[in-house]
Structures are given as structure tokens and as C-alpha cells.
Amino acid sequence: MFDMRSIAAICASLCGAIVFVASVQSADLQTAESLFRSGKYEEAEGIAKGEVEAGTWNESWPRLLLRLQLTQGKYAEALTTYEDAISRYPSSLTLRLNGIEALRHNNLIERSDVEITRFFTTLQSSTRRYVSRDNLVAAGRYFTERGEDARKVLEMFYDRIRDADPDFLEAYIATAELAIAKGDYQVAAETVTAAERVDATDPRTAYLAARALESSDPKKANEAIERALGLNPHHIPSLIFQAEAAIDREQYDGAIERLNQVIAINPKHPEAWALRAVLAHLDGDMDLEKEHRETALATWSKNPKVDYLIGKKLSEKYRFAEGAAYQKQAIAMDPDYHVARFQLAQDQLRLGKEEDGWRLAQSVSDADPYNVVAHNLVTLYDRIKTFETLQSGDIHVRMQPREARLYGDEVLNLLGEAREVLCAKYDVEPDAPILVEIFPDQKDFAIRTFGLPGGAGYLGVCFGRVITANSPASQGERPSNWQSVLWHEFCHVVTLEKTRNRMPRWLSEGISVHEERTQNPAWGQSMSPLYREMILGTAETPSSLTPPSQLSSAFLAPPSAMHLQFAYYESSLVVQFIIEKHGIDQLKQILDSLGAGLSTEDAFIGAIGPMEKLDSEFERYAKDLANHFGPEADWSREGLPEKGSIDEWQTWVDEHPDNVWALQSLASQMVQSKRYEDAIKPLETLEELSVFTGNRGGPMEMLAMAYQQTGDTEKEKQILLKIIQQSSDALPALERLIEMELREENWESVASYAEEVLAIQPLLPLGHESLAKAAEAIDAPARVIRPLQALLALDPIDPAGLNYRLAKSLDNAGQKELAKRHALMALEDAPRFRNALGLLKDLVSEDTAEDTTKDSGEDPEEDAGADSAGDDPVANPVSPETQNPTTN
């Protein structure tokens, strides 16, 4: 590390010369640069080599030649070019920076270290001499690599260069690269946008745009990469980007194709061979993995990026233990390689090795203050430390304290049941604790899970033995059912344990959704009109069905949120098909084979046959299911009005009485216009056509509303019951059913619906209050205690009343000491609360009577009628019959 004051002085002196620099390029140099940008490397190299050999006195020629040779992996030639050029241009920082790369890739590690030291010496000695903008950018890159504060580099170098020369592209490129490296994607995106206004012909700007957008907008990122490759079909970083994306999608043949393109340009490219090692690992060929890694390190044996990249990609495949081992190797090569240290921190946290994980994350944040992801994570850690940890056996649940009081026990019970059911079903016994973290703030969930805010739409994520989940507090008025979410995620724990984290994403998600549906038919997903159409396709839109062999790709960069949900549903159908046709034992055999290291294809072949056969058989199965959904309905969209009025839709329905889309549109407009009685007929027709589903705002909810508004409570109740049987998060339906059953004093039904409400939203009083009322009404004091305690944790308007009710229930349940405590708490809030005074008197009198009996040795029942009021510490209490605590 350098003294930032000396760096600032150097920068000020250097930047003072920028305005005097004139850049003159010959037509030949511009032509060669253009050829380089377009990927015609050999042609550009021929021109540059000719000029260098001719002795043309222009530093730009050897710099260009050096870049071309490094791009093509001609490392020996690059070293010769550098050694010749630096003797001629000894003050060129840009040449020296590229020379360090040439030395490293000739495995001259000690010489590269000497050159690194010489770079700074040259930089110091150049402060009063003519300095180019390129050299200033090179200086910024040098200090960044040496671990200096990235924000200072931005301010002291790149920002000043851009201020002095707003049209200098290289400063924008360097800024975007630095921002991406530190996880500041917003700055990167803004910088790239500005860079493209300067020069949109450089493929680097489009590539960097893709890198800046890949986590927030995959569709635009892919468009940017296509734009980069349109400018330069041989742009290696963009080809590597596509190879990584193909690996993420489990399109391994496509990844190999892209990597072969890179190797054809640069046969020694370290990243290409590192990714080939990843593919070999995923294919279970560890010998080939080792061979490809050695090839990746052949030219630079201490290149930490090789092991970092292999480990990172394996971790993205949930192979966290293997990924962590590679990060340790990268750190051994370069202890200051912070990107590997931080990846190791995340791997350790996802493996449940929290002490090591948090310590590493803190060390990276301390050493690299501009690392946005590290900063986010260590800041989150301060909040996590305030959480409460609940434990049952090997299940550890970490929650915000108030939420732990509200439904922490229920979380433990649910997870305990999931462990019992799913571990037995899949023959799994986890041999280490399972950690579940539930976050009331979606941003905190995203940072813990992904490293950055975002991740909208994710309810939970499982890393193996670590689960992160959003609590209902983070999900608005209609949260998802937290019980189904945790059941889904715990199923991942089981299947990832069984396969040692070696399974395709679609299979993992498919089993979890299938097991949700198996445990509770209202959980998971089921066939719907839209899913039917996505499976079968229409005249205008082809089927969205993805063959199982390619199904993991459907989870990455889906065209819409609906397509992502459909990917989960389709995956569960594939699992359902495998179990129905081949049996659960064959599914478990696939999982065992994956755990043993077989490739996905080999695992399936060994259990049920080739993937191609599964693809064709499943397509028939899915289409058959879709065709049996609403078989009597008219599903055609041909001729439907685009924006019809109620009268136009009514005319259409009169002519096509069974058309699902027309009936839905007509009913929706009628409900919106509050023509509830008219809406009943088209909605009842949809019910008769058997196309009802429990989706939010769908025809079933509309029909329930129509019956309610027209006073037909019996039919309304029938529809509400159907809704909660088909939907796991039908909170409005449950609220309405509770209202109905309270009116009828059907207390067991009230309690049942209240439990279902709490499985969706335990942070609102309704479920707890309804449960308490039902238990009080049927005189079940032990069942009253828990909901009343929860209500007290919800900052109630009338804490005195709740404490009194809780004290009574505790008294009736035989918990006298707790009863006294809550009676006193009621009186603390309302000192003249007569009911509470009376209860406290009775409790104290009972204690006094017991103490007297113990002292005298008499039977307490013999003296039960004795008057002990004179000895009661609560003197002359008022009558408890009529006093209201809230009025005192």
C-alpha cells in the first residue's frame, strides 16, 4: 500500500499536463485500431508489426502490437515486443502495465514483481515530464491492482481525466471496469452510457454494459453482448460471458462451443481453460478437470484468477465446499486477491461456517472500502446479531425478536415436521446443523442471499444446510404462505444433501414444488387457464413448454415473471411424471447417482432411460394434462375483441357461451362496474366448465364477491371454501370465513381458519385474536395463552385488557405465578381496572391460604371458606363486574 498523500501529489502533477497533450494518429494507425476493434487480429497485427519493424517513431505502434499479441496468446512474441519497446520509450506507463502482463504469462513471476516496483519509480520520475492520458489511466489501473482505495483512484485519476477531456474513451472504460469489480453496478451502467455517447463502436462498452446489467436486467445484458459481438465477433470477454451464461443455463454444449471459439483465437487463454475445468468437474471427470486447470495455469502458474473463476462457477452450482477449496488455492497464490477472499467468505457462510465467513467478509470490507457487496454484507451482520436464535435438535432458526415471539415456535414445529417427513421419504439424515434465517426486510434478505439489494420475487433460497427466507413482514398485504415456503426450502435441504449439491436446478425446484403439493394440495402450483395455454400454445404463440433436458435454462432470463413461475410448475410436472411412470425409487436412484458424481444425463439413463425419451414422453404427458383441464370449454382467442365494452363482450358471449376468455373479460368488467348480480351468470358458467383456480383476483374471488354483494351468503361460503382448498395464500377468503363463523359461533371452524391465517400472516392481530376468542369460548385456557401472548407482542391498543385475559387463562391453566405477573401488568397500565384487581386478589388469597395451611399443617379444603380479606395486600378492591380498563 502507498501513502495516499504522495499518490495525490503525483496525480495532481500528472493531471496538470493533460490539457497540453495533443493526440495525433496516422490514417494507418486508425485503420489498424479499427481492425483490432472488429476482431481482425492477424490483419491488424501484420500492419502494426510492419510499422514497428520499420522503426516508426510512435509509441502507439508497439503498444497496439503488444495488445494484439496478448489477445491472441502470443506471449513469447509479446515479451520480445515489450523488451524492445520499453528501451525506446522508458517513461511509458501503458507499455509497462502491458509488459507486466507479458512477463506474467511467460511465467516470469520475479521479473514481473521487479517491473511492478519499477512502474511506481517511473511514475514518480515522470511527474514533471510530458504525460499522456493513456499513462494516467495506466497509473489508475496500477494503483487499483495494488489494492489502493478505489474511490480515491476514481477521484484522483479517472474523474480528473474525464473532466479535462470528456471525449477520452479509455477513462470511461477504466471507470466502468473498476465499478463492476467493486459491485457498484449503478455507477458502471451510468459510465457505460456516457462512454457510448463518446464512441459506440468499441465492443468493450457494450460488453461492460452487459456486465453492469446482468444481475438486474438479464434481457438487456444479453442484448448488449449481442451488440458487442456484432461489433467484434471475436471479442473474447463477450464470448467468455456467453460461455458462463450457457454454463448457468446447463447448456453445456453451447458453453463448449463458445470456449472453443476463444481457444481458436488464443489457445492459451486462462479463463477459457478454467471454464473447461468447470465443465469437466460438472461432468464428473476429475482427471480432465485437473488437466484443464493445469493448462489454464501453464503460462502463469501463480494466476489467482484461474482458481477463483473455477471456484466461483462451482459455487454458483451450489458446490460450495469444492468452490471454497478453489478459493483457498487462489488466496495461497495471492493473499491480497480480495475477490477470492470475499467469495470464500460467502462460501463459508453458505456452508454454515459462520465464524470464518463473517471474519473474512469483515477483513475484505476493511481492506477494500469500495467493495459494495462486502460493505453490504458486514453492515447486515450488525443487524443479524440482534436476531434471536431458536433451536430444536439440529434445526437452528434465526429471526427478528418480535417475530420469534409471534410465530417462532410454529416455525420450529413446521421445520421439524418437514425434517421427519422428507428425510424419511428420501432416505437422508443430515449430519450437521441446519440454519434458517428469516428476514423482515426484503433488502436484508437479498443482501444475505445475493450480496446486493434486489432479488424481487424470491421468497426463500436454500444453499444446502443454510436457508434464507423473507418473512411475511416484507411482502405487503397479501404475503405468501410462509409454511409452504419453508417446506419447499427444507425439501431443497434434503435433496441437496442426498446429491451432495450435485443436481440440475429444474430437478431441485421440481421436487420441492411437487412435495409442497403432496403435503398440502393448496400449496405448490396447479393447472390454470394460463398454464394450459402456455403448454399447448396458440395459433399466435408457440408452446412455452421446455424439454426437461433444457429446463434449467427456463429459470435464467425468462421473458416474464409468469414464465419463471411456469418453469417451477413445469419442473414439478416432470417430477410428477417420473414418479407416476417409474416410481419414487427410480427418482431416488437418480439423486443417488448424481450424488455419486455421475452427470445428469448418465444419472437419468441409469434410472429411467435417455433424456431424449423423457423429453418426448413428458411433452405428451403435459399436453394430455392440459387438454383434460376444462375439456368442454372453448379456449379459442380468435376474433376476441381487443377492448370491448360490457355490451360487446355480452354479445360475444351470447355467440360463444363457453369461451373462457370472453366469460372472464365480461365478468371482470361487470365486477369493476359493480354489476354484481349480472356478473354471477358468466362466473357460474366458468365454474361449470371446471376452469376455476384459486389465483388472486381470479374468477373464484370475483364470484365470492358477487355473492356477498347480492346477499347469498350460503353460496358465497361454498366458493370461499373452494378458494382456500386451492390457494395457500387466500387471506381475504379466510378473513371473510372467520367473520361468518364468528357470527354463527362455530368456534372450531373459527380456530381452524385462524390457524390458516397465521400460516400466511402472523404479524396481524386477526388470526391471534380469532384463535383466542375460539379457545375462550370453548373453555380451553391452555389454547388461549399462545395467541394472547402474540397479541401482546403486536403493540396492542389495549394491553391492560390483554394482560387481564392472559392472566385469567394462565390461572385456569394452573400457572399461578405467571397469572399474577400479568394481572400486575394489567394494573400497571390501568391502575383502577376492577377485573384485574379482583383477579389479583383471588390469586394472592389463594397463595395466602396455601401458606397458612402449610404453616398449620391443615387441609386447605377445610378452610376454603375462611375470610382472609383483612390480610389481603390489595385493600378494598372495587367490584370487578363492570369496570372497563380502557376508560380508566
mmCIF file of C-alpha atoms in Angstrom, residues 473-649:
data_model
loop_
_atom_site.group_PDB
_atom_site.id
_atom_site.type_symbol
_atom_site.label_atom_id
_atom_site.label_comp_id
_atom_site.label_asym_id
_atom_site.label_seq_id
_atom_site.Cartn_x
_atom_site.Cartn_y
_atom_site.Cartn_z
ATOM 1 C CA ALA A 473 -43.468 -8.541 7.018
ATOM 2 C CA SER A 474 -41.549 -7.937 3.793
ATOM 3 C CA GLN A 475 -44.330 -8.964 1.400
ATOM 4 C CA GLY A 476 -47.131 -6.408 1.632
ATOM 5 C CA GLU A 477 -50.842 -7.019 2.183
ATOM 6 C CA ARG A 478 -51.023 -10.458 0.531
ATOM 7 C CA PRO A 479 -47.923 -12.377 1.622
ATOM 8 C CA SER A 480 -47.219 -15.901 0.522
ATOM 9 C CA ASN A 481 -47.825 -18.787 2.874
ATOM 10 C CA TRP A 482 -44.651 -18.969 4.965
ATOM 11 C CA GLN A 483 -45.297 -22.606 5.817
ATOM 12 C CA SER A 484 -45.330 -23.665 2.164
ATOM 13 C CA VAL A 485 -42.197 -21.568 1.531
ATOM 14 C CA LEU A 486 -40.256 -23.213 4.364
ATOM 15 C CA TRP A 487 -41.489 -26.689 3.399
ATOM 16 C CA HIS A 488 -40.263 -26.018 -0.154
ATOM 17 C CA GLU A 489 -36.871 -24.814 1.056
ATOM 18 C CA PHE A 490 -36.414 -27.661 3.518
ATOM 19 C CA CYS A 491 -37.054 -30.089 0.689
ATOM 20 C CA HIS A 492 -34.052 -28.479 -1.017
ATOM 21 C CA VAL A 493 -32.011 -29.221 2.107
ATOM 22 C CA VAL A 494 -32.924 -32.890 1.744
ATOM 23 C CA THR A 495 -32.332 -33.266 -1.994
ATOM 24 C CA LEU A 496 -29.123 -31.221 -1.971
ATOM 25 C CA GLU A 497 -27.876 -33.318 0.933
ATOM 26 C CA LYS A 498 -28.703 -36.514 -0.940
ATOM 27 C CA THR A 499 -26.947 -35.365 -4.118
ATOM 28 C CA ARG A 500 -24.086 -33.550 -2.358
ATOM 29 C CA ASN A 501 -25.341 -30.378 -4.061
ATOM 30 C CA ARG A 502 -24.954 -32.023 -7.475
ATOM 31 C CA MET A 503 -28.289 -31.681 -9.238
ATOM 32 C CA PRO A 504 -29.740 -29.571 -12.040
ATOM 33 C CA ARG A 505 -31.792 -26.652 -10.872
ATOM 34 C CA TRP A 506 -35.007 -27.767 -12.554
ATOM 35 C CA LEU A 507 -34.926 -31.122 -10.752
ATOM 36 C CA SER A 508 -34.284 -29.488 -7.397
ATOM 37 C CA GLU A 509 -37.119 -26.991 -7.861
ATOM 38 C CA GLY A 510 -39.431 -29.590 -9.362
ATOM 39 C CA ILE A 511 -39.111 -31.934 -6.377
ATOM 40 C CA SER A 512 -39.670 -29.069 -3.922
ATOM 41 C CA VAL A 513 -42.828 -27.825 -5.662
ATOM 42 C CA HIS A 514 -44.085 -31.415 -6.006
ATOM 43 C CA GLU A 515 -43.525 -32.055 -2.299
ATOM 44 C CA GLU A 516 -45.385 -28.858 -1.423
ATOM 45 C CA ARG A 517 -48.382 -30.094 -3.384
ATOM 46 C CA THR A 518 -48.086 -33.570 -1.824
ATOM 47 C CA GLN A 519 -48.056 -32.187 1.716
ATOM 48 C CA ASN A 520 -50.964 -29.808 1.118
ATOM 49 C CA PRO A 521 -52.950 -29.616 -2.153
ATOM 50 C CA ALA A 522 -53.345 -25.861 -1.631
ATOM 51 C CA TRP A 523 -49.563 -25.424 -1.621
ATOM 52 C CA GLY A 524 -47.344 -25.510 -4.683
ATOM 53 C CA GLN A 525 -48.865 -24.758 -8.058
ATOM 54 C CA SER A 526 -51.613 -26.339 -10.144
ATOM 55 C CA MET A 527 -53.012 -26.196 -13.660
ATOM 56 C CA SER A 528 -54.659 -22.919 -14.656
ATOM 57 C CA PRO A 529 -56.101 -21.443 -17.852
ATOM 58 C CA LEU A 530 -52.868 -19.550 -18.489
ATOM 59 C CA TYR A 531 -50.655 -22.580 -17.799
ATOM 60 C CA ARG A 532 -52.875 -24.651 -20.100
ATOM 61 C CA GLU A 533 -52.319 -22.151 -22.879
ATOM 62 C CA MET A 534 -48.555 -21.985 -22.216
ATOM 63 C CA ILE A 535 -48.338 -25.779 -22.509
ATOM 64 C CA LEU A 536 -50.459 -26.162 -25.631
ATOM 65 C CA GLY A 537 -49.636 -22.876 -27.333
ATOM 66 C CA THR A 538 -51.972 -20.902 -29.578
ATOM 67 C CA ALA A 539 -52.171 -20.030 -33.228
ATOM 68 C CA GLU A 540 -50.250 -16.835 -32.472
ATOM 69 C CA THR A 541 -47.924 -18.024 -29.683
ATOM 70 C CA PRO A 542 -45.944 -21.276 -29.651
ATOM 71 C CA SER A 543 -45.925 -23.521 -26.606
ATOM 72 C CA SER A 544 -43.729 -22.371 -23.691
ATOM 73 C CA LEU A 545 -43.039 -25.981 -22.723
ATOM 74 C CA THR A 546 -39.300 -26.600 -22.347
ATOM 75 C CA PRO A 547 -37.850 -30.114 -22.754
ATOM 76 C CA PRO A 548 -36.625 -31.475 -19.383
ATOM 77 C CA SER A 549 -33.104 -31.780 -20.810
ATOM 78 C CA GLN A 550 -33.054 -27.971 -21.178
ATOM 79 C CA LEU A 551 -35.364 -26.995 -18.354
ATOM 80 C CA SER A 552 -32.792 -25.305 -16.111
ATOM 81 C CA SER A 553 -32.368 -22.646 -18.791
ATOM 82 C CA ALA A 554 -36.001 -21.609 -18.262
ATOM 83 C CA PHE A 555 -35.069 -20.250 -14.816
ATOM 84 C CA LEU A 556 -32.467 -17.826 -16.213
ATOM 85 C CA ALA A 557 -33.520 -14.702 -18.115
ATOM 86 C CA PRO A 558 -37.179 -15.770 -18.538
ATOM 87 C CA PRO A 559 -39.245 -13.455 -20.795
ATOM 88 C CA SER A 560 -41.511 -12.535 -17.876
ATOM 89 C CA ALA A 561 -42.246 -13.267 -14.237
ATOM 90 C CA MET A 562 -45.055 -15.545 -15.408
ATOM 91 C CA HIS A 563 -42.590 -17.598 -17.465
ATOM 92 C CA LEU A 564 -40.437 -18.028 -14.360
ATOM 93 C CA GLN A 565 -43.438 -19.262 -12.355
ATOM 94 C CA PHE A 566 -44.301 -21.600 -15.214
ATOM 95 C CA ALA A 567 -40.758 -23.029 -15.084
ATOM 96 C CA TYR A 568 -41.352 -24.011 -11.444
ATOM 97 C CA TYR A 569 -44.711 -25.559 -12.313
ATOM 98 C CA GLU A 570 -43.404 -27.445 -15.342
ATOM 99 C CA SER A 571 -40.479 -28.800 -13.319
ATOM 100 C CA SER A 572 -42.919 -30.175 -10.746
ATOM 101 C CA LEU A 573 -44.892 -31.856 -13.535
ATOM 102 C CA VAL A 574 -41.731 -33.578 -14.773
ATOM 103 C CA VAL A 575 -41.131 -34.946 -11.264
ATOM 104 C CA GLN A 576 -44.774 -35.977 -11.023
ATOM 105 C CA PHE A 577 -44.459 -37.781 -14.362
ATOM 106 C CA ILE A 578 -41.271 -39.606 -13.296
ATOM 107 C CA ILE A 579 -42.915 -40.802 -10.070
ATOM 108 C CA GLU A 580 -46.151 -41.862 -11.787
ATOM 109 C CA LYS A 581 -44.414 -43.712 -14.625
ATOM 110 C CA HIS A 582 -41.267 -45.050 -12.943
ATOM 111 C CA GLY A 583 -41.855 -44.777 -9.197
ATOM 112 C CA ILE A 584 -40.289 -42.875 -6.313
ATOM 113 C CA ASP A 585 -37.444 -45.395 -6.048
ATOM 114 C CA GLN A 586 -36.258 -44.528 -9.566
ATOM 115 C CA LEU A 587 -36.317 -40.841 -8.674
ATOM 116 C CA LYS A 588 -34.194 -41.583 -5.608
ATOM 117 C CA GLN A 589 -31.844 -43.610 -7.778
ATOM 118 C CA ILE A 590 -31.321 -40.554 -9.981
ATOM 119 C CA LEU A 591 -30.488 -38.489 -6.902
ATOM 120 C CA ASP A 592 -28.094 -41.126 -5.590
ATOM 121 C CA SER A 593 -26.323 -41.284 -8.954
ATOM 122 C CA LEU A 594 -25.944 -37.514 -9.049
ATOM 123 C CA GLY A 595 -24.501 -37.622 -5.536
ATOM 124 C CA ALA A 596 -22.004 -40.246 -6.676
ATOM 125 C CA GLY A 597 -20.681 -37.837 -9.301
ATOM 126 C CA LEU A 598 -22.485 -39.020 -12.438
ATOM 127 C CA SER A 599 -23.527 -36.432 -14.982
ATOM 128 C CA THR A 600 -27.218 -35.562 -15.220
ATOM 129 C CA GLU A 601 -27.551 -37.459 -18.480
ATOM 130 C CA ASP A 602 -25.877 -40.614 -17.122
ATOM 131 C CA ALA A 603 -27.920 -40.484 -13.917
ATOM 132 C CA PHE A 604 -31.170 -40.382 -15.885
ATOM 133 C CA ILE A 605 -30.053 -43.072 -18.343
ATOM 134 C CA GLY A 606 -29.222 -45.413 -15.474
ATOM 135 C CA ALA A 607 -32.614 -44.956 -13.810
ATOM 136 C CA ILE A 608 -35.246 -44.268 -16.460
ATOM 137 C CA GLY A 609 -33.548 -44.112 -19.859
ATOM 138 C CA PRO A 610 -32.230 -41.414 -22.218
ATOM 139 C CA MET A 611 -33.152 -37.773 -21.708
ATOM 140 C CA GLU A 612 -34.443 -37.629 -25.298
ATOM 141 C CA LYS A 613 -37.040 -40.241 -24.400
ATOM 142 C CA LEU A 614 -38.015 -38.304 -21.270
ATOM 143 C CA ASP A 615 -38.346 -35.136 -23.378
ATOM 144 C CA SER A 616 -40.805 -36.717 -25.826
ATOM 145 C CA GLU A 617 -42.789 -38.693 -23.228
ATOM 146 C CA PHE A 618 -43.130 -35.724 -20.914
ATOM 147 C CA GLU A 619 -44.381 -33.478 -23.716
ATOM 148 C CA ARG A 620 -47.227 -35.916 -24.384
ATOM 149 C CA TYR A 621 -47.951 -36.187 -20.645
ATOM 150 C CA ALA A 622 -48.071 -32.419 -20.085
ATOM 151 C CA LYS A 623 -50.270 -31.803 -23.125
ATOM 152 C CA ASP A 624 -52.620 -34.555 -22.034
ATOM 153 C CA LEU A 625 -52.961 -32.928 -18.592
ATOM 154 C CA ALA A 626 -53.605 -29.567 -20.234
ATOM 155 C CA ASN A 627 -56.249 -30.980 -22.576
ATOM 156 C CA HIS A 628 -58.085 -32.557 -19.623
ATOM 157 C CA PHE A 629 -58.351 -29.174 -17.902
ATOM 158 C CA GLY A 630 -61.722 -27.669 -18.830
ATOM 159 C CA PRO A 631 -62.275 -30.146 -21.664
ATOM 160 C CA GLU A 632 -65.733 -28.792 -22.504
ATOM 161 C CA ALA A 633 -64.587 -25.173 -22.606
ATOM 162 C CA ASP A 634 -63.940 -23.083 -25.704
ATOM 163 C CA TRP A 635 -60.306 -21.935 -25.475
ATOM 164 C CA SER A 636 -60.045 -20.084 -28.771
ATOM 165 C CA ARG A 637 -58.842 -16.488 -28.813
ATOM 166 C CA GLU A 638 -59.668 -15.986 -32.475
ATOM 167 C CA GLY A 639 -61.790 -12.905 -33.055
ATOM 168 C CA LEU A 640 -61.871 -11.781 -29.418
ATOM 169 C CA PRO A 641 -62.493 -8.031 -29.039
ATOM 170 C CA GLU A 642 -59.309 -6.209 -28.063
ATOM 171 C CA LYS A 643 -61.015 -3.660 -25.817
ATOM 172 C CA GLY A 644 -64.698 -4.399 -25.773
ATOM 173 C CA SER A 645 -67.415 -2.754 -23.702
ATOM 174 C CA ILE A 646 -69.681 -4.830 -21.474
ATOM 175 C CA ASP A 647 -72.315 -4.900 -24.218
ATOM 176 C CA GLU A 648 -69.740 -6.015 -26.823
ATOM 177 C CA TRP A 649 -68.475 -8.764 -24.543
#
